[in-house]
């Protein structure tokens, strides 16, 4: 008997963004592995074991889940958002590549979810309505110079930029440094969206400008979207503004 | 009475990627607007009118839906994938910005969906496991020189690149030209993933290399993911290969 491993995207926040496929995969699993707050979102099921671990232990969690699957279990790893975007699917692939050969025989599936940038963008209009990129500001696993190079390239070429992991307790200055870097390329009035805890009770989405962006609160639960030169804000009387990037782009920037 | 407009992401293909929130919004609508093949995916409901239009008519569809909502209707615009990614949400925002002032008073919500790049990535492992961008190859609404500038910037800075709208009947050469452009920056063995009709009966996902990529079939239903220098392929005996981009990136490219 060969086991299986499903890497499941829960989407952001509560159950409203769970897909039918993710729901089916959760109910089929004999064992769930995940970061504790993500596991807490999944209602308990009889006969299903739960294995919580800490945020930083992605590789150890992947190894443990794969060992369990290799013993014949139907195992699931749960991930917030989409498991393929700065989350568990890459850690599982790393473990499969470098682990015992038997792991390469396992039935592995990845089940996509709504990633944070899509949820935040939806809340405020369509800031990702044209070409965009997703960039993690964590320099735990890459040099800061590479992050700067990518900020320069993306802003210089007119991509809207979704910033994941803008700040953590161990990385207090990176977000401010990124904002400063982006000011070299983009006008002060460029719209910036802060989306915190989207689809949770304490959800907070706000719009500011690039020249004021570093004064805004960002934390580990925040996703930041920095517009391009084309991104626009529509003021609406009595309603929150809409932010969007038009489908057409006319200019080649310098 | 003020009407409402929901812009709803159906995800790719069949119902398996529909979220609970999208399902609820579909059932609450009195009128559905959309490109005919997307409307066809939504089961008919008694008392719900359906207004199909052609692919190219995004702005006219947005105008019609907003007019209907402004008359007090609960209107929904359906979109394949995520409505905020090269889809209807930006067209609706454009219409709101330039249309009658009454449209800015409407209750407008955007409901995210699984966009094609997330579904294709999930099928093959985790190619979007680190920094990536999404770029439309359609030069209907932007100059080709801008697309080339963005390809250069993204590949040069080490972003994985998801290419939307690689080919259409009216745009036969753009995908080949993009591949040729990317070869200036990336090694011939760079992994390239073609995902066609994901989550549909005729789904086909394949992996090739950048030097062979333009021989592969791409069409309007194809999403292409071009790896970075870091992207890896794991061969698996008796199973399809896994493609992933590691969480760590060590180098700053030239």
Coordinates of C-alpha atoms in Angstrom, one line a residue:
Chain A
X1 CA 0.0 0.0 0.0
X2 CA 1.3 3.4 -0.9
X3 CA 0.3 6.5 1.1
X4 CA -0.6 9.9 -0.2
X5 CA 0.1 13.5 0.6
X6 CA -2.2 16.4 -0.2
X7 CA -1.0 20.0 0.3
X8 CA -4.2 21.9 0.8
X9 CA -4.8 25.7 0.5
X10 CA -7.3 27.0 3.0
X11 CA -7.5 30.5 1.5
X12 CA -7.3 33.5 3.8
X13 CA -9.3 33.8 7.0
X14 CA -12.5 31.9 7.6
X15 CA -14.2 29.2 5.6
X16 CA -15.8 31.4 3.0
X17 CA -12.8 31.0 0.6
X18 CA -12.5 27.3 1.0
X19 CA -13.0 25.5 -2.4
X20 CA -15.1 22.3 -2.8
X21 CA -11.9 20.4 -3.7
X22 CA -10.1 21.5 -0.5
X23 CA -13.1 20.6 1.6
X24 CA -13.2 17.1 0.0
X25 CA -9.4 16.6 0.6
X26 CA -9.7 17.7 4.2
X27 CA -12.4 15.2 4.9
X28 CA -10.5 12.4 3.2
X29 CA -7.3 12.8 5.3
X30 CA -6.4 10.5 8.2
X31 CA -3.8 12.9 9.5
X32 CA -3.4 16.7 9.3
X33 CA -0.1 18.6 9.6
X34 CA 0.3 22.3 9.8
X35 CA 1.1 25.5 11.5
X36 CA -1.2 25.6 14.6
X37 CA -3.3 28.7 13.7
X38 CA -4.1 27.1 10.3
X39 CA -5.0 23.7 11.8
X40 CA -7.3 25.6 14.2
X41 CA -9.4 26.7 11.2
X42 CA -10.2 23.1 10.3
X43 CA -13.1 21.6 12.2
X44 CA -12.1 18.4 14.1
X45 CA -13.2 15.1 12.5
X46 CA -13.4 11.8 14.3
X47 CA -10.5 9.5 13.6
X48 CA -8.3 12.2 12.1
X49 CA -5.0 12.9 13.9
X50 CA -3.6 16.5 14.1
X51 CA 0.0 17.4 14.2
X52 CA 0.7 21.1 14.9
X53 CA 4.1 22.7 14.5
X54 CA 5.6 26.2 14.6
X55 CA 5.7 28.7 11.8
X56 CA 9.4 28.5 11.1
X57 CA 9.5 24.7 10.9
X58 CA 8.3 24.3 7.3
X59 CA 10.9 21.8 6.3
X60 CA 10.6 19.6 9.4
X61 CA 6.8 19.6 9.0
X62 CA 7.2 18.5 5.3
X63 CA 9.5 15.7 6.4
X64 CA 7.2 14.5 9.1
X65 CA 4.2 14.5 6.8
X66 CA 6.1 12.6 4.1
X67 CA 7.4 10.0 6.6
X68 CA 3.8 9.5 7.7
X69 CA 2.6 9.2 4.1
X70 CA 5.4 6.7 3.3
X71 CA 4.1 4.5 6.0
X72 CA 0.8 4.2 4.1
X73 CA -1.2 7.1 5.5
X74 CA -3.6 9.5 3.8
X75 CA -1.9 12.6 5.0
X76 CA -2.7 16.3 4.4
X77 CA -0.6 19.4 5.0
X78 CA -2.7 22.5 5.5
X79 CA -1.5 25.9 4.4
X80 CA -3.1 29.4 4.7
X81 CA -3.9 31.1 1.4
X82 CA -2.4 29.1 -1.6
X83 CA 0.1 26.4 -0.7
X84 CA 2.2 27.3 -3.8
X85 CA 2.7 31.0 -2.9
X86 CA 5.4 31.5 -0.2
X87 CA 4.0 28.4 1.6
X88 CA 4.2 24.7 2.1
X89 CA 4.2 23.2 -1.4
X90 CA 7.7 24.3 -2.1
X91 CA 8.9 22.9 1.2
X92 CA 7.3 19.6 0.4
X93 CA 8.9 19.5 -3.0
X94 CA 12.3 20.3 -1.5
X95 CA 11.9 17.4 1.0
X96 CA 10.9 15.0 -1.8
X97 CA 13.9 16.0 -3.9
X98 CA 16.4 15.5 -1.1
X99 CA 14.7 12.8 0.9
X100 CA 14.6 9.0 0.6
X101 CA 13.8 7.6 -2.9
X102 CA 10.5 6.1 -1.6
X103 CA 9.1 9.6 -1.2
X104 CA 9.2 10.1 -5.0
X105 CA 6.8 7.2 -5.4
X106 CA 4.1 8.8 -3.2
X107 CA 0.9 10.2 -4.6
X108 CA 1.4 13.9 -4.0
X109 CA -1.3 16.5 -4.9
X110 CA -1.4 20.2 -4.3
X111 CA -4.8 21.9 -4.0
X112 CA -4.8 25.6 -4.7
X113 CA -6.4 28.2 -2.5
X114 CA -7.1 32.0 -2.7
X115 CA -3.8 33.6 -1.9
X116 CA -3.7 36.8 0.1
X117 CA -3.0 39.2 -2.7
X118 CA -6.1 38.1 -4.6
X119 CA -8.3 38.5 -1.5
X120 CA -6.9 41.9 -0.6
X121 CA -7.2 43.1 -4.3
X122 CA -10.8 41.9 -4.4
X123 CA -11.7 43.9 -1.2
X124 CA -10.5 47.2 -2.8
X125 CA -11.3 46.9 -6.5
X126 CA -8.8 45.6 -9.0
X127 CA -5.3 46.8 -8.2
X128 CA -3.9 43.6 -9.8
X129 CA -5.9 44.3 -13.0
X130 CA -2.8 44.4 -15.2
X131 CA 0.7 43.0 -15.0
X132 CA 1.9 42.4 -11.5
X133 CA 4.4 40.5 -9.3
X134 CA 4.5 38.9 -5.9
X135 CA 7.6 39.4 -3.9
X136 CA 8.4 38.2 -0.3
X137 CA 10.3 40.8 1.8
X138 CA 11.7 38.1 4.0
X139 CA 15.4 38.0 3.9
X140 CA 15.7 34.9 5.9
X141 CA 16.2 32.8 2.8
X142 CA 17.6 35.3 0.3
X143 CA 20.0 38.2 0.5
X144 CA 18.5 41.7 0.9
X145 CA 20.4 42.9 -2.2
X146 CA 18.4 40.5 -4.3
X147 CA 15.2 41.9 -2.9
X148 CA 16.3 45.4 -3.8
X149 CA 17.2 44.2 -7.3
X150 CA 13.7 42.8 -7.7
X151 CA 12.0 45.9 -6.3
X152 CA 14.0 48.0 -8.8
X153 CA 13.2 45.7 -11.7
X154 CA 9.5 45.4 -11.0
X155 CA 8.8 49.1 -10.2
X156 CA 11.0 50.2 -13.1
X157 CA 9.1 48.1 -15.6
X158 CA 5.7 49.1 -14.4
X159 CA 4.5 46.0 -12.6
X160 CA 2.1 46.4 -9.7
X161 CA 3.9 44.8 -6.7
X162 CA 2.3 42.6 -4.0
X163 CA 4.6 42.4 -1.0
X164 CA 4.3 39.3 1.2
X165 CA 5.8 39.0 4.6
X166 CA 6.5 42.8 4.9
X167 CA 7.5 42.7 8.6
X168 CA 8.1 40.3 11.4
X169 CA 9.4 40.6 14.9
X170 CA 12.9 39.6 13.6
X171 CA 12.7 41.8 10.5
X172 CA 11.6 45.3 11.7
X173 CA 13.3 47.5 9.1
X174 CA 12.8 45.7 5.8
X175 CA 9.4 47.1 4.9
X176 CA 10.5 50.7 5.4
X177 CA 13.6 50.1 3.4
X178 CA 11.5 48.6 0.6
X179 CA 9.2 51.6 0.5
X180 CA 12.2 53.9 0.4
X181 CA 13.6 51.9 -2.5
X182 CA 10.3 52.1 -4.4
X183 CA 10.2 55.9 -4.1
X184 CA 13.2 56.0 -6.5
X185 CA 11.0 54.7 -9.2
X186 CA 7.4 55.7 -8.5
X187 CA 5.7 59.1 -7.9
X188 CA 4.7 60.1 -4.3
X189 CA 1.0 59.7 -5.0
X190 CA 1.3 56.1 -6.2
X191 CA -1.6 54.2 -4.4
X192 CA -0.6 51.6 -1.8
X193 CA -3.1 49.2 -0.3
X194 CA -2.6 47.6 3.2
X195 CA -4.7 44.5 3.8
X196 CA -4.6 43.0 7.3
X197 CA -6.3 39.8 8.4
X198 CA -8.5 39.7 5.3
X199 CA -11.6 37.5 5.7
X200 CA -11.2 37.5 9.5
X201 CA -13.1 39.2 12.2
X202 CA -10.4 41.9 12.6
X203 CA -10.0 42.5 8.9
X204 CA -8.7 46.0 8.0
X205 CA -8.0 47.2 4.5
X206 CA -6.8 50.8 3.9
X207 CA -5.4 52.9 1.1
X208 CA -2.6 55.4 1.3
X209 CA 0.1 56.8 -1.0
X210 CA 3.7 55.8 -1.4
X211 CA 5.0 58.9 0.3
X212 CA 3.0 58.0 3.5
X213 CA 3.2 54.2 3.2
X214 CA 5.8 53.5 5.9
X215 CA 3.8 55.3 8.5
X216 CA 1.1 52.7 8.0
X217 CA 1.0 49.7 10.3
X218 CA 2.2 46.4 8.7
X219 CA 2.8 43.1 10.4
X220 CA 3.0 39.5 9.6
X221 CA -0.7 39.3 8.8
X222 CA -0.5 42.2 6.3
X223 CA -0.3 42.0 2.6
X224 CA 0.8 45.2 0.9
X225 CA 0.0 46.1 -2.8
X226 CA 2.0 48.9 -4.3
X227 CA 0.5 50.3 -7.5
X228 CA 2.2 51.2 -10.7
X229 CA 2.1 54.6 -12.4
X230 CA -1.1 53.5 -14.0
X231 CA -3.0 52.5 -10.8
X232 CA -6.0 54.8 -10.1
X233 CA -8.2 55.6 -7.1
X234 CA -11.9 56.2 -7.5
X235 CA -13.4 58.3 -4.6
X236 CA -16.9 57.3 -3.8
X237 CA -19.2 59.4 -1.7
X238 CA -20.2 57.4 1.4
X239 CA -18.3 54.3 0.3
X240 CA -14.6 53.2 0.5
X241 CA -12.5 54.2 -2.5
X242 CA -11.9 51.7 -5.3
X243 CA -8.3 51.1 -6.4
X244 CA -7.7 49.6 -9.8
X245 CA -5.1 49.2 -12.5
X246 CA -6.5 49.7 -16.0
X247 CA -6.4 47.0 -18.6
X248 CA -4.6 49.3 -21.0
X249 CA -1.0 50.6 -20.6
X250 CA 0.2 53.1 -23.1
X251 CA 3.7 54.1 -22.2
X252 CA 7.1 52.4 -22.1
X253 CA 8.7 53.9 -19.0
X254 CA 12.3 55.1 -19.1
Chain B
X1 CA -33.6 51.3 -3.4
X2 CA -30.0 51.0 -4.6
X3 CA -28.8 48.0 -6.6
X4 CA -25.7 46.0 -6.2
X5 CA -23.0 44.5 -8.5
X6 CA -20.9 41.4 -7.6
X7 CA -18.0 40.5 -9.8
X8 CA -17.6 36.8 -9.2
X9 CA -14.6 34.6 -9.8
X10 CA -15.6 31.1 -10.9
X11 CA -12.0 29.7 -10.8
X12 CA -10.7 27.6 -13.7
X13 CA -12.8 24.8 -15.2
X14 CA -15.5 22.9 -13.4
X15 CA -17.1 23.6 -10.0
X16 CA -14.4 22.1 -7.9
X17 CA -12.6 25.4 -7.4
X18 CA -15.7 27.5 -6.7
X19 CA -15.5 29.0 -3.2
X20 CA -18.4 29.0 -0.7
X21 CA -18.6 32.8 -1.0
X22 CA -18.8 32.7 -4.8
X23 CA -21.5 30.1 -4.6
X24 CA -23.6 32.2 -2.2
X25 CA -23.2 35.3 -4.4
X26 CA -24.3 33.4 -7.5
X27 CA -27.4 32.2 -5.8
X28 CA -28.3 35.7 -4.5
X29 CA -28.1 37.3 -8.0
X30 CA -31.2 38.3 -10.0
X31 CA -29.2 38.7 -13.2
X32 CA -26.0 37.2 -14.5
X33 CA -23.7 38.9 -17.1
X34 CA -20.7 37.2 -18.6
X35 CA -18.8 35.7 -21.5
X36 CA -21.0 32.9 -22.7
X37 CA -18.7 29.9 -21.9
X38 CA -18.3 31.2 -18.3
X39 CA -22.1 31.6 -17.9
X40 CA -22.5 28.1 -19.2
X41 CA -20.6 26.8 -16.1
X42 CA -23.3 28.3 -13.8
X43 CA -26.3 26.0 -13.3
X44 CA -29.6 27.9 -14.2
X45 CA -31.7 29.1 -11.3
X46 CA -35.4 30.0 -11.5
X47 CA -36.1 33.7 -11.7
X48 CA -32.5 34.6 -12.6
X49 CA -31.9 36.3 -16.0
X50 CA -28.8 35.6 -18.1
X51 CA -27.0 38.0 -20.4
X52 CA -24.2 36.5 -22.5
X53 CA -21.8 38.5 -24.5
X54 CA -18.6 38.0 -26.5
X55 CA -15.1 37.7 -25.2
X56 CA -13.9 41.1 -26.5
X57 CA -16.8 43.1 -25.1
X58 CA -15.6 43.5 -21.5
X59 CA -16.3 47.2 -21.3
X60 CA -19.7 47.0 -22.9
X61 CA -20.6 44.1 -20.6
X62 CA -19.5 46.1 -17.5
X63 CA -21.6 49.1 -18.7
X64 CA -24.7 46.9 -19.2
X65 CA -24.3 45.2 -15.8
X66 CA -23.8 48.6 -14.1
X67 CA -26.9 50.1 -15.8
X68 CA -28.9 47.1 -14.6
X69 CA -27.6 47.5 -11.0
X70 CA -28.3 51.2 -11.1
X71 CA -32.0 50.4 -11.8
X72 CA -32.0 48.5 -8.5
X73 CA -31.1 45.0 -9.5
X74 CA -28.9 42.5 -7.7
X75 CA -26.5 41.9 -10.6
X76 CA -23.5 39.6 -10.9
X77 CA -20.8 39.6 -13.5
X78 CA -19.1 36.2 -13.8
X79 CA -15.5 35.8 -14.7
X80 CA -13.3 32.7 -15.2
X81 CA -10.4 32.3 -12.7
X82 CA -10.1 35.4 -10.5
X83 CA -12.0 38.5 -11.7
X84 CA -9.1 40.8 -10.6
X85 CA -6.4 39.1 -12.8
X86 CA -6.7 40.1 -16.5
X87 CA -10.4 39.9 -16.2
X88 CA -13.7 41.7 -15.5
X89 CA -13.0 43.6 -12.2
X90 CA -10.7 46.2 -13.9
X91 CA -13.3 46.7 -16.7
X92 CA -16.0 47.3 -14.1
X93 CA -13.8 49.8 -12.2
X94 CA -13.0 51.6 -15.5
X95 CA -16.7 51.9 -16.2
X96 CA -17.4 53.2 -12.7
X97 CA -14.7 55.8 -13.0
X98 CA -15.9 57.2 -16.3
X99 CA -19.6 56.4 -16.1
X100 CA -22.5 58.4 -14.6
X101 CA -22.0 59.5 -11.0
X102 CA -24.8 57.3 -9.8
X103 CA -22.7 54.2 -10.5
X104 CA -20.2 55.4 -7.8
X105 CA -23.0 55.0 -5.2
X106 CA -23.6 51.3 -6.0
X107 CA -22.7 48.5 -3.7
X108 CA -19.9 46.8 -5.6
X109 CA -18.1 43.7 -4.4
X110 CA -15.4 41.6 -6.0
X111 CA -15.3 37.9 -5.0
X112 CA -11.9 36.3 -5.7
X113 CA -11.3 33.0 -7.4
X114 CA -8.5 30.6 -8.1
X115 CA -6.6 32.2 -11.0
X116 CA -5.1 30.0 -13.8
X117 CA -1.5 30.3 -12.6
X118 CA -2.3 29.0 -9.2
X119 CA -4.3 26.0 -10.6
X120 CA -1.5 25.2 -13.2
X121 CA 1.2 25.5 -10.5
X122 CA -0.7 23.2 -8.2
X123 CA -1.0 20.6 -10.8
X124 CA 2.8 20.3 -11.3
X125 CA 4.3 21.1 -7.8
X126 CA 5.3 24.6 -6.8
X127 CA 6.8 26.5 -9.7
X128 CA 5.5 29.8 -8.1
X129 CA 7.2 28.8 -4.8
X130 CA 9.3 32.0 -4.7
X131 CA 9.0 35.5 -6.2
X132 CA 7.0 35.5 -9.5
X133 CA 5.1 37.8 -11.8
X134 CA 2.0 37.6 -14.0
X135 CA 2.3 39.1 -17.4
X136 CA -0.3 39.2 -20.2
X137 CA 1.2 38.7 -23.7
X138 CA -1.8 40.4 -25.3
X139 CA -0.7 43.6 -27.1
X140 CA -4.3 44.6 -27.8
X141 CA -4.1 47.1 -25.0
X142 CA -0.4 47.8 -24.6
X143 CA 2.5 48.2 -26.9
X144 CA 4.7 45.1 -27.6
X145 CA 7.8 47.1 -26.6
X146 CA 6.4 47.4 -23.1
X147 CA 5.8 43.6 -23.0
X148 CA 9.5 43.1 -24.0
X149 CA 10.6 45.6 -21.3
X150 CA 8.7 43.6 -18.7
X151 CA 10.0 40.2 -19.9
X152 CA 13.6 41.6 -19.7
X153 CA 13.0 43.0 -16.2
X154 CA 11.3 40.0 -14.8
X155 CA 13.7 37.4 -16.2
X156 CA 16.7 39.5 -15.5
X157 CA 15.8 39.9 -11.8
X158 CA 15.0 36.2 -11.3
X159 CA 11.2 36.2 -11.1
X160 CA 9.4 33.1 -12.3
X161 CA 7.0 34.4 -15.0
X162 CA 3.4 33.3 -15.5
X163 CA 2.3 34.2 -19.1
X164 CA -1.4 34.9 -19.5
X165 CA -3.1 35.1 -23.0
X166 CA 0.0 33.7 -24.8
X167 CA -1.7 33.3 -28.1
X168 CA -4.9 34.0 -29.9
X169 CA -6.1 33.8 -33.5
X170 CA -5.3 37.5 -34.0
X171 CA -2.0 37.3 -32.1
X172 CA -0.1 34.3 -33.6
X173 CA 3.6 35.4 -33.2
X174 CA 3.7 37.0 -29.8
X175 CA 4.4 33.8 -27.7
X176 CA 7.3 32.8 -30.0
X177 CA 8.7 36.3 -29.7
X178 CA 8.4 36.2 -26.0
X179 CA 10.2 32.9 -25.7
X180 CA 13.0 34.2 -27.9
X181 CA 13.3 37.3 -25.7
X182 CA 13.5 35.2 -22.5
X183 CA 16.3 33.1 -24.0
X184 CA 18.5 36.2 -23.8
X185 CA 18.3 36.0 -20.0
X186 CA 17.7 32.3 -19.1
X187 CA 19.6 29.1 -19.7
X188 CA 18.2 26.7 -22.4
X189 CA 17.3 24.1 -19.7
X190 CA 15.0 26.5 -17.7
X191 CA 11.8 24.6 -17.0
X192 CA 8.6 25.7 -18.8
X193 CA 5.2 24.5 -17.8
X194 CA 2.2 24.5 -20.2
X195 CA -1.2 24.2 -18.6
X196 CA -4.1 23.9 -20.9
X197 CA -7.8 23.8 -19.9
X198 CA -6.9 23.1 -16.2
X199 CA -9.8 21.5 -14.2
X200 CA -11.6 20.6 -17.4
X201 CA -12.2 17.2 -19.0
X202 CA -9.5 18.0 -21.7
X203 CA -6.9 19.3 -19.2
X204 CA -3.3 18.9 -20.3
X205 CA -0.3 19.9 -18.3
X206 CA 3.2 19.4 -19.7
X207 CA 6.8 20.3 -18.8
X208 CA 9.5 21.3 -21.3
X209 CA 12.5 23.5 -21.4
X210 CA 13.0 27.0 -22.7
X211 CA 14.9 25.9 -25.7
X212 CA 12.0 23.7 -26.8
X213 CA 9.1 25.9 -25.5
X214 CA 8.0 27.5 -28.8
X215 CA 7.4 24.1 -30.4
X216 CA 4.8 23.3 -27.7
X217 CA 1.2 24.0 -28.4
X218 CA -0.2 27.1 -26.7
X219 CA -3.6 28.7 -27.3
X220 CA -6.1 31.0 -25.6
X221 CA -6.9 28.3 -23.0
X222 CA -3.2 27.9 -22.1
X223 CA -1.3 29.4 -19.2
X224 CA 2.5 29.2 -19.4
X225 CA 4.9 29.3 -16.5
X226 CA 8.6 30.0 -17.3
X227 CA 10.9 29.2 -14.4
X228 CA 13.8 31.2 -13.0
X229 CA 17.4 30.0 -12.8
X230 CA 16.5 28.4 -9.5
X231 CA 13.5 26.4 -10.7
X232 CA 14.0 22.6 -10.5
X233 CA 12.5 19.5 -11.9
X234 CA 12.2 16.3 -9.9
X235 CA 11.9 13.1 -12.0
X236 CA 9.7 10.5 -10.4
X237 CA 9.6 6.9 -11.6
X238 CA 6.1 6.1 -12.9
X239 CA 4.7 9.5 -12.0
X240 CA 4.8 12.9 -13.7
X241 CA 7.7 15.1 -12.8
X242 CA 7.4 17.8 -10.1
X243 CA 8.5 21.3 -10.9
X244 CA 9.2 23.7 -8.1
X245 CA 11.1 26.9 -7.2
X246 CA 12.9 26.6 -3.8
X247 CA 12.1 29.0 -1.0
X248 CA 15.7 30.1 -0.8
X249 CA 17.5 32.1 -3.4
X250 CA 21.2 32.7 -2.9
X251 CA 22.5 34.7 -5.7
X252 CA 22.1 38.2 -7.1
X253 CA 22.1 37.8 -10.9
X254 CA 24.2 40.0 -13.1

